[in-house]
Structure formats: C-alpha cells, structure tokens
Short mmCIF file of C-alpha atoms and ligand atoms in Angstrom, two decimals:
data_model
loop_
_atom_site.label_atom_id
_atom_site.label_comp_id
_atom_site.label_asym_id
_atom_site.label_seq_id
_atom_site.Cartn_x
_atom_site.Cartn_y
_atom_site.Cartn_z
CA MET A 839 5.93 5.18 -15.76
CA ALA A 840 7.99 7.96 -17.13
CA ALA A 841 11.50 7.07 -16.27
CA SER A 842 12.69 9.85 -18.61
CA ALA A 843 10.94 12.52 -16.56
CA GLY A 844 12.86 12.87 -13.46
CA PRO A 845 11.92 12.07 -9.80
CA GLU A 846 9.69 15.03 -9.18
CA ILE A 847 7.44 14.29 -12.12
CA GLU A 848 7.43 10.54 -11.20
CA ARG A 849 6.29 11.37 -7.76
CA LEU A 850 3.59 13.82 -8.83
CA ILE A 851 2.14 11.32 -11.24
CA ALA A 852 2.21 8.55 -8.54
CA LEU A 853 0.32 10.65 -6.13
CA LEU A 854 -2.27 12.06 -8.61
CA ALA A 855 -3.02 8.45 -9.62
CA LYS A 856 -4.39 7.98 -6.04
CA LEU A 857 -7.14 10.48 -6.53
CA PRO A 858 -10.65 8.87 -7.02
CA GLY A 859 -11.48 8.78 -10.67
CA LEU A 860 -7.93 9.34 -11.87
CA GLY A 861 -6.05 6.26 -13.08
CA PRO A 862 -2.28 6.20 -14.29
CA ARG A 863 -3.14 7.76 -17.66
CA SER A 864 -5.39 10.52 -16.32
CA ALA A 865 -2.68 11.19 -13.80
CA ARG A 866 -0.05 11.62 -16.51
CA ARG A 867 -2.35 13.99 -18.42
CA SER A 868 -2.96 15.95 -15.19
CA ALA A 869 0.69 16.19 -14.35
CA LEU A 870 1.37 17.62 -17.80
CA ALA A 871 -1.60 20.06 -17.62
CA LEU A 872 -0.30 21.22 -14.20
CA LEU A 873 3.30 21.71 -15.50
CA LYS A 874 2.16 23.59 -18.52
CA ARG A 875 0.07 25.91 -16.37
CA ARG A 876 2.60 26.32 -13.66
CA ASP A 877 1.67 29.78 -12.41
CA GLN A 878 -2.12 29.59 -13.15
CA LEU A 879 -2.72 26.04 -11.78
CA LEU A 880 0.13 24.12 -10.37
CA VAL A 881 1.46 26.66 -7.88
CA PRO A 882 -2.19 27.75 -6.71
CA LEU A 883 -3.21 24.10 -6.27
CA ALA A 884 -0.12 23.28 -4.26
CA GLN A 885 -1.00 26.41 -2.04
CA ALA A 886 -4.58 25.48 -1.71
CA MET A 887 -3.65 21.98 -0.62
CA THR A 888 -1.19 23.28 1.95
CA ALA A 889 -3.78 25.69 3.24
CA ALA A 890 -6.42 23.07 3.42
CA ALA A 891 -4.06 20.68 5.28
CA GLU A 892 -3.34 23.42 7.83
CA GLN A 893 -6.67 25.12 8.22
CA VAL A 894 -9.46 22.51 7.74
CA LYS A 895 -10.75 20.95 10.91
CA THR A 896 -13.20 18.25 11.80
CA CYS A 897 -16.17 19.88 13.62
CA SER A 898 -16.27 18.52 17.23
CA ILE A 899 -19.92 18.63 17.25
CA CYS A 900 -21.19 17.13 13.88
CA GLY A 901 -18.01 15.73 12.43
CA SER A 902 -18.10 17.91 9.26
CA LEU A 903 -15.03 19.56 7.73
CA ASP A 904 -14.71 23.40 7.83
CA SER A 905 -12.25 26.17 8.46
CA THR A 906 -13.67 26.62 11.98
CA ASP A 907 -14.62 24.24 14.83
CA PRO A 908 -17.58 24.27 15.53
CA CYS A 909 -18.26 24.33 11.83
CA SER A 910 -20.29 27.05 10.05
CA VAL A 911 -23.63 25.00 10.16
CA CYS A 912 -23.13 24.12 13.97
CA SER A 913 -22.42 27.84 14.84
CA ASP A 914 -25.20 29.26 12.70
CA ARG A 915 -27.87 30.22 15.30
CA THR A 916 -30.56 30.52 12.50
CA ARG A 917 -30.44 26.83 11.88
CA ASP A 918 -33.38 24.73 13.40
CA GLY A 919 -31.72 22.82 16.35
CA ALA A 920 -34.86 20.53 16.47
CA LEU A 921 -33.92 18.85 13.22
CA LEU A 922 -30.87 16.56 13.11
CA CYS A 923 -29.95 14.93 9.84
CA VAL A 924 -27.54 11.93 9.85
CA VAL A 925 -25.29 11.56 6.73
CA GLU A 926 -22.73 8.91 5.96
CA GLU A 927 -19.90 11.29 5.06
CA VAL A 928 -19.23 15.01 4.48
CA GLY A 929 -20.12 14.56 0.84
CA GLY A 930 -23.76 13.91 1.78
CA LEU A 931 -23.84 17.02 3.94
CA TRP A 932 -22.59 19.08 1.02
CA ALA A 933 -25.25 17.53 -1.36
CA LEU A 934 -28.02 18.42 1.13
CA GLU A 935 -26.63 21.99 1.42
CA ARG A 936 -26.59 22.42 -2.25
CA GLY A 937 -30.21 21.34 -2.29
CA GLY A 938 -30.75 24.42 -0.18
CA SER A 939 -34.17 23.34 1.39
CA TYR A 940 -32.80 21.77 4.70
CA ARG A 941 -32.30 24.30 7.48
CA GLY A 942 -31.64 21.97 10.45
CA ARG A 943 -28.30 20.52 11.75
CA TYR A 944 -26.27 17.54 10.78
CA HIS A 945 -24.54 14.45 12.22
CA VAL A 946 -21.66 12.94 10.04
CA LEU A 947 -21.62 9.23 10.95
CA GLY A 948 -18.16 8.51 9.46
CA GLY A 949 -19.36 5.48 7.49
CA LEU A 950 -21.78 2.67 7.50
CA LEU A 951 -22.21 -0.58 9.24
CA SER A 952 -20.80 -3.35 7.14
CA ALA A 953 -20.86 -7.18 7.78
CA LEU A 954 -18.57 -7.71 4.88
CA ASP A 955 -16.07 -5.15 5.82
CA GLY A 956 -16.41 -6.00 9.60
CA ARG A 957 -17.39 -2.47 10.39
CA GLY A 958 -19.24 -2.23 13.67
CA PRO A 959 -21.12 0.57 15.51
CA GLU A 960 -17.93 1.34 17.56
CA SER A 961 -16.13 2.57 14.45
CA LEU A 962 -18.87 5.04 13.73
CA ARG A 963 -19.95 8.31 15.66
CA VAL A 964 -23.17 6.45 17.01
CA GLY A 965 -22.60 7.16 20.75
CA GLU A 966 -22.32 10.97 19.88
CA LEU A 967 -25.41 10.77 17.82
CA VAL A 968 -27.56 9.18 20.57
CA ALA A 969 -26.20 11.80 23.11
CA ARG A 970 -27.12 14.53 20.70
CA ALA A 971 -30.53 13.24 19.89
CA GLY A 972 -31.28 12.70 23.47
CA SER A 973 -30.32 16.29 24.68
CA GLY A 974 -33.84 17.47 24.76
CA GLU A 975 -33.50 20.04 21.83
CA VAL A 976 -33.78 17.45 19.05
CA ARG A 977 -37.45 16.67 18.01
CA GLU A 978 -36.59 14.62 14.82
CA VAL A 979 -33.64 12.61 13.50
CA ILE A 980 -33.67 12.40 9.70
CA LEU A 981 -31.51 9.44 8.42
CA ALA A 982 -30.23 10.56 5.04
CA LEU A 983 -28.40 7.35 4.34
CA PRO A 984 -27.88 5.63 0.97
CA ALA A 985 -30.37 3.15 -0.25
CA THR A 986 -27.96 0.35 -0.25
CA VAL A 987 -27.92 -2.87 1.84
CA ASP A 988 -25.37 -1.34 4.25
CA GLY A 989 -27.27 2.01 4.22
CA GLN A 990 -30.47 0.30 5.18
CA THR A 991 -28.87 -1.87 7.76
CA THR A 992 -27.28 1.06 9.29
CA ALA A 993 -30.68 2.87 9.21
CA HIS A 994 -32.49 0.07 11.06
CA TYR A 995 -29.73 -0.15 13.69
CA LEU A 996 -29.78 3.69 14.26
CA ALA A 997 -33.60 3.63 14.60
CA GLU A 998 -33.40 1.01 17.28
CA ARG A 999 -30.71 2.91 19.13
CA LEU A 1000 -32.51 6.15 18.89
CA ALA A 1001 -35.86 4.86 20.05
CA GLN A 1002 -34.77 5.63 23.62
CA THR A 1003 -34.17 9.25 22.96
CA GLY A 1004 -37.74 10.34 22.40
CA ALA A 1005 -36.90 12.07 19.06
CA ALA A 1006 -38.79 10.90 16.11
CA VAL A 1007 -36.70 9.00 13.49
CA THR A 1008 -37.55 9.43 9.82
CA SER A 1009 -35.59 8.78 6.60
CA LEU A 1010 -35.50 10.25 3.32
CA ALA A 1011 -38.35 9.20 0.96
CA ARG A 1012 -37.74 6.70 -1.74
CA GLY A 1013 -36.93 8.93 -4.44
CA VAL A 1014 -33.34 8.24 -3.78
CA PRO A 1015 -32.60 5.45 -6.49
CA VAL A 1016 -31.71 1.95 -5.16
CA GLY A 1017 -27.94 1.73 -4.98
CA GLY A 1018 -27.66 5.49 -5.30
CA GLU A 1019 -25.07 7.50 -3.58
CA LEU A 1020 -26.39 10.66 -2.18
CA ASP A 1021 -23.42 12.51 -3.55
CA TRP A 1022 -24.39 11.75 -7.09
CA LEU A 1023 -28.03 12.92 -6.90
CA ASP A 1024 -29.31 16.13 -8.60
CA ASP A 1025 -30.37 18.76 -6.14
CA GLY A 1026 -33.99 18.47 -7.07
CA THR A 1027 -34.26 14.76 -6.16
CA ILE A 1028 -32.69 15.51 -2.80
CA ALA A 1029 -35.02 18.29 -2.01
CA GLN A 1030 -37.97 16.18 -2.94
CA ALA A 1031 -36.86 13.20 -0.99
CA LEU A 1032 -36.30 15.33 1.97
CA ARG A 1033 -39.74 16.90 1.83
CA ALA A 1034 -41.49 13.42 1.59
CA ARG A 1035 -39.32 11.97 4.40
CA ARG A 1036 -41.12 9.19 6.32
CA PRO A 1037 -40.77 7.33 9.67
CA ALA A 1038 -37.57 4.84 9.52
CA MET B 1158 -20.58 24.46 -4.51
CA ALA B 1159 -20.10 23.70 -0.76
CA ALA B 1160 -20.82 26.94 0.97
CA SER B 1161 -21.02 25.24 4.26
CA ALA B 1162 -17.31 24.05 3.84
CA GLY B 1163 -15.18 27.16 4.31
CA PRO B 1164 -12.99 29.03 1.87
CA GLU B 1165 -10.03 26.58 1.90
CA ILE B 1166 -12.16 23.59 0.82
CA GLU B 1167 -14.04 25.79 -1.75
CA ARG B 1168 -10.67 26.80 -3.37
CA LEU B 1169 -9.42 23.33 -3.23
CA ILE B 1170 -12.41 21.94 -5.14
CA ALA B 1171 -12.51 24.80 -7.62
CA LEU B 1172 -8.73 24.24 -8.59
CA LEU B 1173 -9.16 20.41 -8.70
CA ALA B 1174 -12.08 20.79 -11.12
CA LYS B 1175 -9.64 22.15 -13.58
CA LEU B 1176 -7.65 18.99 -13.93
CA PRO B 1177 -8.39 16.98 -17.11
CA GLY B 1178 -10.90 14.32 -16.46
CA LEU B 1179 -12.09 15.80 -13.21
CA GLY B 1180 -15.41 17.54 -13.22
CA PRO B 1181 -17.07 19.31 -10.18
CA ARG B 1182 -18.33 16.04 -8.72
CA SER B 1183 -15.08 14.14 -8.99
CA ALA B 1184 -13.33 17.25 -7.67
CA ARG B 1185 -15.49 17.23 -4.42
CA ARG B 1186 -14.76 13.48 -4.10
CA SER B 1187 -11.10 14.04 -4.53
CA ALA B 1188 -11.05 16.96 -2.05
CA LEU B 1189 -12.77 14.69 0.56
CA ALA B 1190 -10.38 11.89 -0.23
CA LEU B 1191 -7.55 14.29 0.24
CA LEU B 1192 -8.82 15.59 3.55
CA LYS B 1193 -9.57 12.11 4.96
CA ARG B 1194 -5.93 11.06 4.10
CA ARG B 1195 -4.31 14.30 5.19
CA ASP B 1196 -0.84 12.92 6.22
CA GLN B 1197 -0.73 10.10 3.51
CA LEU B 1198 -2.02 11.97 0.57
CA LEU B 1199 -2.82 15.70 0.96
CA VAL B 1200 0.45 16.87 2.45
CA PRO B 1201 2.71 14.74 0.15
CA LEU B 1202 0.82 15.82 -2.88
CA ALA B 1203 1.12 19.46 -2.01
CA GLN B 1204 4.92 18.97 -1.37
CA ALA B 1205 5.22 17.02 -4.68
CA MET B 1206 3.51 19.92 -6.58
CA THR B 1207 5.67 22.51 -4.89
CA ALA B 1208 8.73 20.42 -5.77
CA ALA B 1209 7.64 19.94 -9.37
CA ALA B 1210 6.90 23.66 -9.81
CA GLU B 1211 10.32 24.46 -8.46
CA GLN B 1212 12.48 21.71 -9.98
CA VAL B 1213 10.99 20.76 -13.44
CA LYS B 1214 12.52 22.40 -16.32
CA THR B 1215 11.82 22.50 -19.96
CA CYS B 1216 14.73 21.04 -21.89
CA SER B 1217 16.46 23.68 -24.06
CA ILE B 1218 17.49 21.01 -26.60
CA CYS B 1219 14.34 18.92 -27.14
CA GLY B 1220 11.68 20.71 -25.20
CA SER B 1221 10.90 17.85 -22.89
CA LEU B 1222 10.23 18.31 -19.09
CA ASP B 1223 12.73 16.96 -16.58
CA SER B 1224 14.47 17.73 -13.33
CA THR B 1225 17.74 18.76 -15.34
CA ASP B 1226 18.36 20.75 -18.49
CA PRO B 1227 19.49 19.23 -20.84
CA CYS B 1228 16.99 16.55 -20.03
CA SER B 1229 18.00 12.92 -19.16
CA VAL B 1230 17.43 11.79 -22.73
CA CYS B 1231 19.41 14.55 -24.32
CA SER B 1232 22.29 14.06 -21.84
CA ASP B 1233 22.34 10.25 -22.29
CA ARG B 1234 25.53 9.53 -24.39
CA THR B 1235 24.19 6.07 -25.27
CA ARG B 1236 21.26 7.25 -27.23
CA ASP B 1237 21.54 7.33 -31.02
CA GLY B 1238 22.01 10.93 -32.19
CA ALA B 1239 21.37 9.95 -35.80
CA LEU B 1240 17.50 9.31 -35.05
CA LEU B 1241 15.33 12.26 -34.09
CA CYS B 1242 11.71 11.54 -33.23
CA VAL B 1243 9.20 14.44 -33.39
CA VAL B 1244 6.36 14.44 -30.96
CA GLU B 1245 3.42 16.82 -30.42
CA GLU B 1246 3.73 17.01 -26.66
CA VAL B 1247 5.77 15.47 -23.79
CA GLY B 1248 3.03 12.79 -23.21
CA GLY B 1249 4.02 11.44 -26.66
CA LEU B 1250 7.63 11.17 -25.57
CA TRP B 1251 6.61 9.45 -22.39
CA ALA B 1252 4.54 6.93 -24.30
CA LEU B 1253 7.43 6.02 -26.62
CA GLU B 1254 9.83 5.69 -23.61
CA ARG B 1255 7.25 3.34 -22.05
CA GLY B 1256 7.39 1.22 -25.18
CA GLY B 1257 11.08 0.89 -24.54
CA SER B 1258 12.23 0.10 -28.02
CA TYR B 1259 13.23 3.58 -29.30
CA ARG B 1260 16.82 4.48 -28.52
CA GLY B 1261 17.17 7.75 -30.48
CA ARG B 1262 16.65 11.36 -29.45
CA TYR B 1263 13.38 13.51 -29.45
CA HIS B 1264 11.95 16.86 -30.34
CA VAL B 1265 8.84 18.17 -28.71
CA LEU B 1266 6.98 20.34 -31.19
CA GLY B 1267 4.79 21.92 -28.59
CA GLY B 1268 1.51 21.44 -30.48
CA LEU B 1269 0.22 20.90 -34.08
CA LEU B 1270 -0.64 23.22 -37.02
CA SER B 1271 -4.36 24.09 -36.83
CA ALA B 1272 -6.24 26.10 -39.35
CA LEU B 1273 -9.35 26.01 -37.08
CA ASP B 1274 -7.44 27.16 -33.98
CA GLY B 1275 -5.28 29.63 -36.08
CA ARG B 1276 -2.09 27.99 -34.99
CA GLY B 1277 0.75 28.43 -37.46
CA PRO B 1278 4.40 27.28 -37.65
CA GLU B 1279 5.73 30.27 -35.69
CA SER B 1280 3.91 29.03 -32.53
CA LEU B 1281 5.57 25.62 -32.75
CA ARG B 1282 9.36 24.64 -32.35
CA VAL B 1283 9.81 24.15 -36.04
CA GLY B 1284 12.85 26.33 -36.62
CA GLU B 1285 14.77 24.50 -33.76
CA LEU B 1286 13.68 21.26 -35.46
CA VAL B 1287 15.12 22.20 -38.78
CA ALA B 1288 18.30 23.28 -37.22
CA ARG B 1289 18.81 20.13 -35.24
CA ALA B 1290 17.83 17.99 -38.31
CA GLY B 1291 20.33 19.91 -40.47
CA SER B 1292 23.22 19.77 -38.02
CA GLY B 1293 24.86 16.73 -39.85
CA GLU B 1294 24.48 14.30 -37.03
CA VAL B 1295 20.82 13.43 -37.83
CA ARG B 1296 20.25 10.74 -40.42
CA GLU B 1297 16.49 10.14 -39.99
CA VAL B 1298 13.57 12.24 -38.48
CA ILE B 1299 10.74 10.09 -37.34
CA LEU B 1300 7.42 11.96 -37.26
CA ALA B 1301 5.38 10.46 -34.33
CA LEU B 1302 2.36 12.73 -34.71
CA PRO B 1303 -1.25 11.72 -34.15
CA ALA B 1304 -3.27 10.33 -37.13
CA THR B 1305 -5.70 13.22 -37.03
CA VAL B 1306 -6.31 15.88 -39.64
CA ASP B 1307 -4.07 18.38 -37.78
CA GLY B 1308 -1.51 15.72 -37.17
CA GLN B 1309 -1.14 14.85 -40.79
CA THR B 1310 -1.23 18.52 -41.92
CA THR B 1311 1.64 19.09 -39.62
CA ALA B 1312 3.53 16.01 -40.79
CA HIS B 1313 3.17 17.10 -44.43
CA TYR B 1314 4.35 20.65 -43.47
CA LEU B 1315 7.43 19.31 -41.65
CA ALA B 1316 8.33 16.85 -44.35
CA GLU B 1317 8.57 19.79 -46.82
CA ARG B 1318 10.53 21.92 -44.35
CA LEU B 1319 12.94 19.03 -43.54
CA ALA B 1320 13.66 18.23 -47.17
CA GLN B 1321 16.51 20.70 -47.23
CA THR B 1322 18.32 19.22 -44.37
CA GLY B 1323 19.24 15.83 -46.08
CA ALA B 1324 17.77 13.75 -43.19
CA ALA B 1325 15.34 11.21 -44.25
CA VAL B 1326 11.82 11.90 -42.97
CA THR B 1327 9.62 8.96 -41.95
CA SER B 1328 6.50 8.59 -39.86
CA LEU B 1329 5.05 6.00 -37.61
CA ALA B 1330 3.37 3.22 -39.57
CA ARG B 1331 -0.46 3.03 -39.58
CA GLY B 1332 -1.15 0.99 -36.76
CA VAL B 1333 -1.81 4.11 -34.76
CA PRO B 1334 -5.70 4.15 -34.97
CA VAL B 1335 -7.21 6.99 -36.96
CA GLY B 1336 -8.07 9.76 -34.61
CA GLY B 1337 -5.92 8.09 -31.85
CA GLU B 1338 -3.87 10.14 -29.63
CA LEU B 1339 -0.37 8.61 -28.97
CA ASP B 1340 -0.65 8.87 -25.25
CA TRP B 1341 -3.63 6.48 -25.06
CA LEU B 1342 -2.09 3.66 -27.04
CA ASP B 1343 -0.88 0.51 -25.45
CA ASP B 1344 2.95 0.00 -25.50
CA GLY B 1345 2.88 -2.91 -27.90
CA THR B 1346 1.10 -0.88 -30.64
CA ILE B 1347 3.64 1.91 -30.30
CA ALA B 1348 6.51 -0.43 -30.56
CA GLN B 1349 5.02 -2.06 -33.70
CA ALA B 1350 4.17 1.24 -35.49
CA LEU B 1351 7.84 2.38 -34.80
CA ARG B 1352 9.37 -0.79 -36.23
CA ALA B 1353 7.23 -0.41 -39.43
CA ARG B 1354 7.74 3.37 -39.89
CA ARG B 1355 7.71 4.56 -43.50
CA PRO B 1356 8.80 7.68 -45.54
CA ALA B 1357 6.39 10.59 -44.66
ZN1 LIG C 2474 -20.53 21.07 12.90
ZN1 LIG C 2475 16.00 17.17 -24.00
#
C-alpha cells in the first residue's frame, strides 16, 4: 500500500481501513491527517482508544456499553421501570437517547434473527429479555427494531415469546422508513415514531 | 452525542469525528465497531497509533514520513539521484510509489502556494528544493503537482526559482484530470502521466 512508508504507517493504514466507512484511500488520508496532527489528534486518539478498551463495560442488565456496570440508564432511579425498549444494538439506544423523549429503560438484543445468516434466538439476549419483562415491574415492552425483513421477523418472534409475561408489547409506529436503520434517522422522526407506537 | 455512554465513549467518538471522511454518524458507528471488536481492532489500533506517534519521523532530506531518517527512499542507493520529483504532500509520494514506475527521488513541498489562504513560498520547503536541485547531482526536476489553480501557480513559481539551478524542469503530462488530486488517481494514469511528462 505504501511500501516506502515503513511498518508503523503500513500497520496504521491497514487497521484504519477496517473502520466502517473508511476504505483504503480514506485510511491513507486519515493516517496522514493523524501524523500531521500528532499532538492534537494522533496521541489523544490513541489514548482515548486505550481508555475505552480498559474502561468501557457491557451492562450486565441491559447489554449497553458504558463506563459503569450497571450502565448510567440502568442505575438512574428517575427512569420509568415500567417501560422497556428493545433495540438491536447500542447504536439504536444512543439514537433514542438523542431523541430525548424516552424515559424508560432498554434491552440491547445484540442482533436480529436471520434465516440467511443462520442466526437463531440462542445467539441473542432473548432469555434475559423474557425474564426482565416477566419480573412484574415491566408494564410495556416497546420493540424499536428496524423496519427490515429481519427486524420484523424478530419483532414477531419476540411478541410471541413475550405474550406469557403479561407485559403489553408495542412497536415503534411506521414513520421509520422501510429498510431504515434506526441509527440513521433524525431525532424528530424517532420521537414521533415513539409517541405513535402501536401493539406489535 | 451519546450522553448515556460515559466519558470514554464520548471522547472516542469526538476524536474519531475529526478524521477525514468520518462525520459524527460514521464516528459513532466506528466507535461501536471498535468496542465490539476490542481485542481484534480497538487495542491493536490504539497500539499502532502509539507506535506511529513514537516511531514515525519526517525525513530531513525529502520531507517524507517513515520509520527512519533519512527515509527508505532517500537511503536507497539504487534510486536515481538525477531525477527529483516534487509532490505537494506525502500522499502524492505514496501514489507515485504505488504506480511503481518511478525510480528517482522525491521532495515533499508541504503544501501549495495559495493567494486565497495567504500561503507564500516561505511556508513551503522551497529553499531546500532549490538547494537540492542545484547540488550538481540532479539533472531533472519533475513537478508532480495537482492540476488545480494553486497547483499550477506553484508549478510556475517553482519553474522560475529552479531556472538558476541548471536542472531541467518538467511536469506530469496532462492525463491528470483537471481539479484532480494525485492521491485519488488510479495507478495506471499516474504511470502514463509520468512517462509523458513535459517541460514545465
Ligand atoms: Zn444497562
Ligand atoms: Zn527522504
């Protein structure tokens, strides 16, 4: 890639190219930008990555990522424990939090059911979800899953599994564009879809 | 941005968003991808960045970046010292090296003259270039600058300054698309433009 650049730069470019949205060319540009701003960007980013690798934990209750376990949402006594919102990944939780209108708790599923990829319920945090939903405190489970085939398959499966718990099961209103990933929606759309949520 | 995610993740996202080509959304996706692949990607990338910050030097002869000073090109005795290729930035040097057809040496200018940005010759490595070109060893200086207004202004200025040195001054053949950055060209175009270079 840049045989004249020495092993450190080679390795930096090869690893940067693995970030989502960065191909080999953007990775080379990023490596140069980092090396040109060594004290302002390269060293701080290396330190931030090391700190994140050491400090960030997966919440043992909801599956989110945070500096503490339980995470800041799970340990916030002012959040409404009667509402439990199921998201595919942490990015969906962040999107809902940016929206600012949801004050309940979360459950990060860790993926979606996928016939194509051979991903079944045992690879997702489904058992934990059913247990939390059936604990007595939860009145409503809101499925905030993407409006894709896998997202809707997963929503139907979860609605069946959750029927036994006594909690109402709703999902975000259409308003989420078909094929749309939650993480890419503007905050207003998310807030609206949340308000107009309906039974799953 | 993700107030529920703790200070380490916040800081990681904020710094990632400063990389060229990564906005806030891609930065969030990258942060999640890094945290999900902690041992395979996050920790290695943090180490690669630290190693690059500590090991990578600016070559005192040509201005390139490498693990050694002088860089691997400048210390390669098999390269043709009669040819000196001037590039705007290290990315241009890498692009020419990927092309594989150039076997001379380089001079990294460190930018372009720009009336708009108020960048004059004193902020570029022009004096060093004139000194190298006039050292007696250099027969031809090849200006591999972008086909933009600033690139061509800089080429004309350098051609005048280099006239005194006795070295012939050429520039890459048109073949470099107008407005095109060297770093974004395919390797074949670069090799062709190099073969068909013409007097500046
Ligand atoms: Zn939690
Ligand atoms: Zn050098």
